[in-house]
mmCIF file of C-alpha atoms in Angstrom:
data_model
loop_
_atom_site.group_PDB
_atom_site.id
_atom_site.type_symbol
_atom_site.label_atom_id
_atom_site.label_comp_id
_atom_site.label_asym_id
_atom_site.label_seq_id
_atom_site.Cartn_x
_atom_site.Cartn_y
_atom_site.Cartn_z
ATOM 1 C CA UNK A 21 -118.707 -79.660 160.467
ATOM 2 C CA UNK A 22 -115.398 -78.225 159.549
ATOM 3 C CA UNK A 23 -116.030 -78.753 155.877
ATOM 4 C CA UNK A 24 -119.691 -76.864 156.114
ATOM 5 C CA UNK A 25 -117.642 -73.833 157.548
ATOM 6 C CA UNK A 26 -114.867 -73.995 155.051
ATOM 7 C CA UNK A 27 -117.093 -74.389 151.860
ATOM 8 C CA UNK A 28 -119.844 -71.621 153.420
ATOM 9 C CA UNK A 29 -116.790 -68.832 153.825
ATOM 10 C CA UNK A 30 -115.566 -69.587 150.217
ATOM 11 C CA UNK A 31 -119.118 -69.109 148.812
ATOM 12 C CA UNK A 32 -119.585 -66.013 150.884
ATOM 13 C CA UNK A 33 -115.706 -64.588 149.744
ATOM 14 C CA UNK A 34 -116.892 -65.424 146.499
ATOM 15 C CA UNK A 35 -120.630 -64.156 145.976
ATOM 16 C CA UNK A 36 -118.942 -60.479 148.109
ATOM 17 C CA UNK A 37 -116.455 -60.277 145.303
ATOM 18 C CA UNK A 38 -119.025 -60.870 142.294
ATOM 19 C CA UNK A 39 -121.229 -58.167 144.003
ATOM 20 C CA UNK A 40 -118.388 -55.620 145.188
ATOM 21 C CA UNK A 41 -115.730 -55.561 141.971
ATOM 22 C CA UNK A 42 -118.734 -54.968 139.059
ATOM 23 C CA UNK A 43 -116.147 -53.542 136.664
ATOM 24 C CA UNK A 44 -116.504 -54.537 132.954
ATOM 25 C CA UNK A 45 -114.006 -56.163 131.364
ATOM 26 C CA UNK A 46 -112.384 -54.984 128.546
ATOM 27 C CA UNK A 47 -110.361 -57.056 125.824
ATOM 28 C CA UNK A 48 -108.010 -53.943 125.150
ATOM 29 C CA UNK A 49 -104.606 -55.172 125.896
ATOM 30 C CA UNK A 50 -102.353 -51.990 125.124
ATOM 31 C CA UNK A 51 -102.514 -52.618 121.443
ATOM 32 C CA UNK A 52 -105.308 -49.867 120.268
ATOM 33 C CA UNK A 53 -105.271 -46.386 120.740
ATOM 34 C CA UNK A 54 -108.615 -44.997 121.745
ATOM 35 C CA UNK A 55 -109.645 -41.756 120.606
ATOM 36 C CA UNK A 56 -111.721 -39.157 122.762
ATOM 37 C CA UNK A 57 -115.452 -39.197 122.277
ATOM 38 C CA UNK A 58 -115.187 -35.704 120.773
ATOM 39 C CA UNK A 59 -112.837 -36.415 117.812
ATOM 40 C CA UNK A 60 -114.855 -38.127 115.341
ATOM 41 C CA UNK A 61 -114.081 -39.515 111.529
ATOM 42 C CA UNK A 62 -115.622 -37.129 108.926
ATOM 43 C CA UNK A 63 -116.804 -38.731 105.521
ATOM 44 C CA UNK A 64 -116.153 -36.470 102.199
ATOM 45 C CA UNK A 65 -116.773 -37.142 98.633
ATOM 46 C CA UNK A 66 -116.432 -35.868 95.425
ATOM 47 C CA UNK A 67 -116.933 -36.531 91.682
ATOM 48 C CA UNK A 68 -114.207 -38.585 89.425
ATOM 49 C CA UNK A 69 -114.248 -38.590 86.000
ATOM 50 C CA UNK A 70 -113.302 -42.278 84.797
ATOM 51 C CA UNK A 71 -113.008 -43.665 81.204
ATOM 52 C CA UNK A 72 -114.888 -46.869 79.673
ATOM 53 C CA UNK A 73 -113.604 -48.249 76.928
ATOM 54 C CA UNK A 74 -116.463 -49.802 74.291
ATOM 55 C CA UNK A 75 -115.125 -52.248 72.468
ATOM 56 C CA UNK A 76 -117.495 -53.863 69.717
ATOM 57 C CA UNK A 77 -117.254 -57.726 69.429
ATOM 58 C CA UNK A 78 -118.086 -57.810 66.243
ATOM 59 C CA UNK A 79 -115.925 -55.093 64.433
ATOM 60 C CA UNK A 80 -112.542 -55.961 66.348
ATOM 61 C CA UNK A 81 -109.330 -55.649 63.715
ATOM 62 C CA UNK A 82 -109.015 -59.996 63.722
ATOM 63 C CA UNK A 83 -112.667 -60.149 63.976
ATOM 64 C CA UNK A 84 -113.428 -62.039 60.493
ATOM 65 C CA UNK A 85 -110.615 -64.176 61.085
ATOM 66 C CA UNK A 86 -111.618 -65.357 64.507
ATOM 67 C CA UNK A 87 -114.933 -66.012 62.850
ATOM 68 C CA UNK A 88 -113.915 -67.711 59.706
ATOM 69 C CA UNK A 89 -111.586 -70.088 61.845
ATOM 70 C CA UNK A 90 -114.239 -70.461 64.581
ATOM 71 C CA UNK A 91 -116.952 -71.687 61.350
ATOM 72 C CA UNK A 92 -114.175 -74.231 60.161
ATOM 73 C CA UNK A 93 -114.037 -75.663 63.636
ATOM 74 C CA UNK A 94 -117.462 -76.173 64.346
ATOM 75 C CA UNK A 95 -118.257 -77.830 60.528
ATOM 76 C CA UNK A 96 -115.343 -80.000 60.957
ATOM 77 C CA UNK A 97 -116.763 -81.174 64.456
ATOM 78 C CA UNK A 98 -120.547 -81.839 63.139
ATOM 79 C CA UNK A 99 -121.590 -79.015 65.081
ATOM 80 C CA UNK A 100 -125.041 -77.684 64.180
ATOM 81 C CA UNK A 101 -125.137 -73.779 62.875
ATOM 82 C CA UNK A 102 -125.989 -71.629 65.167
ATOM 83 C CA UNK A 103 -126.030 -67.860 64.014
ATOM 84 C CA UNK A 104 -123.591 -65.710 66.372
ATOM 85 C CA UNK A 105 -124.571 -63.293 68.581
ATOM 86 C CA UNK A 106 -121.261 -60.850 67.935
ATOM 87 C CA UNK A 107 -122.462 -60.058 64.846
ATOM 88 C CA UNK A 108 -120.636 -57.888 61.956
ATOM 89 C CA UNK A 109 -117.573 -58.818 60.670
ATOM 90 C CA UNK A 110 -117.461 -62.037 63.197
ATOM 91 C CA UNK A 111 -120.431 -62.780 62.079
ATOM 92 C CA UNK A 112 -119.620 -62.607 58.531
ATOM 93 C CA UNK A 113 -116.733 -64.370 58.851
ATOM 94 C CA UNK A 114 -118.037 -67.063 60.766
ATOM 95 C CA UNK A 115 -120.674 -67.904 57.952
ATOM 96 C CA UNK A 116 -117.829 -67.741 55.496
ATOM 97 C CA UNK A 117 -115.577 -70.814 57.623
ATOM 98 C CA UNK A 118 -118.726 -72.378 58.468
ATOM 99 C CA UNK A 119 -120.326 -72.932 55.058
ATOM 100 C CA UNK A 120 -116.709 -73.469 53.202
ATOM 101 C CA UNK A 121 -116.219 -70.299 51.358
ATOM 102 C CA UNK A 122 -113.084 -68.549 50.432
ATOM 103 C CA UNK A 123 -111.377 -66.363 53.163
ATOM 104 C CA UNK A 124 -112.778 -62.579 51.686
ATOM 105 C CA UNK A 125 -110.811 -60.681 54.757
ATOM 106 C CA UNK A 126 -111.857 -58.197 56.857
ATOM 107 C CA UNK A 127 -114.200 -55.407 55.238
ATOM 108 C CA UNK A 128 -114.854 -53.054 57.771
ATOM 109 C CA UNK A 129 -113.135 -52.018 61.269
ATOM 110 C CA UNK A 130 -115.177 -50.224 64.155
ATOM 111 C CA UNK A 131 -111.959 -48.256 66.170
ATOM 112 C CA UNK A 132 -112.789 -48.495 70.081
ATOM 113 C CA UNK A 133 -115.034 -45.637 71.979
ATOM 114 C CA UNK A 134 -113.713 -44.236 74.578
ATOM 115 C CA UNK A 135 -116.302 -42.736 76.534
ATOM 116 C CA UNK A 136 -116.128 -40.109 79.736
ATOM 117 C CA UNK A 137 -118.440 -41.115 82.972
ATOM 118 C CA UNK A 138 -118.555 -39.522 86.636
ATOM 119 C CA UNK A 139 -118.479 -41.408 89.568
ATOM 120 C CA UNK A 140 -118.477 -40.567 93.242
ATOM 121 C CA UNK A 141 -115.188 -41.143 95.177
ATOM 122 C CA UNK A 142 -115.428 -40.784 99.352
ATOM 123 C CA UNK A 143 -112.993 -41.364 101.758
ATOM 124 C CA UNK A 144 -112.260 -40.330 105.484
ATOM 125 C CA UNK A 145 -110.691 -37.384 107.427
#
């Protein structure tokens, strides 16, 4: 009998706190400052102008020679000729190495392009 009353008054503290101290709990432990609902972040952007540099595969200053020592790799290993996608002076080049022919150099050089483009930038007040 003494152990009904014990166990019915701690079930009876307990449910009267559960239905008495409904405060949420919060996992804020000093560490963040919390700003008043009124102050609020404000996006802005605006444009940037940013360069792109083209470079051409195909035209770079070494490009023959890249090809024409590429070609003499791939005939020494058996490989089976596959035209290159780079094109120009690679390309040219590559044929050369490939097929045995005497190094001719590089005929023609395509300088970079660098080209203007506008972007949008934002950030936050």
């Amino acid at each position: 009998m003494k152990k009904i009353i014990i166990a019915s008054l701690l079930a009876l503290a307990t449910t009267s706190g559960f239905f008495l101290n409904n405060e949420a709990a919060e996992a804020n432990h000093g560490r963040y400052y919390r700003y008043p609902r009124y102050r609020q972040r404000i996006s802005y952007c605006y444009p940037v102008t940013q360069w792109y540099v083209d470079e051409d595969p195909g035209y770079h200053p070494q490009a023959y020679a890249d090809g024409y020592r590429q070609g003499q790799q791939n005939s020494r290993k058996g490989n089976e000729y596959k035209p290159r996608t780079a094109g120009g002076e690679f390309a040219r080049g590559f044929d050369d190495g490939y097929y045995g022919r005497e190094f001719k150099g590089q005929k023609n050089v395509v300088p970079n392009t660098v080209l203007p483009y506008t972007t949008t930038q934002c950030s936050w007040w």
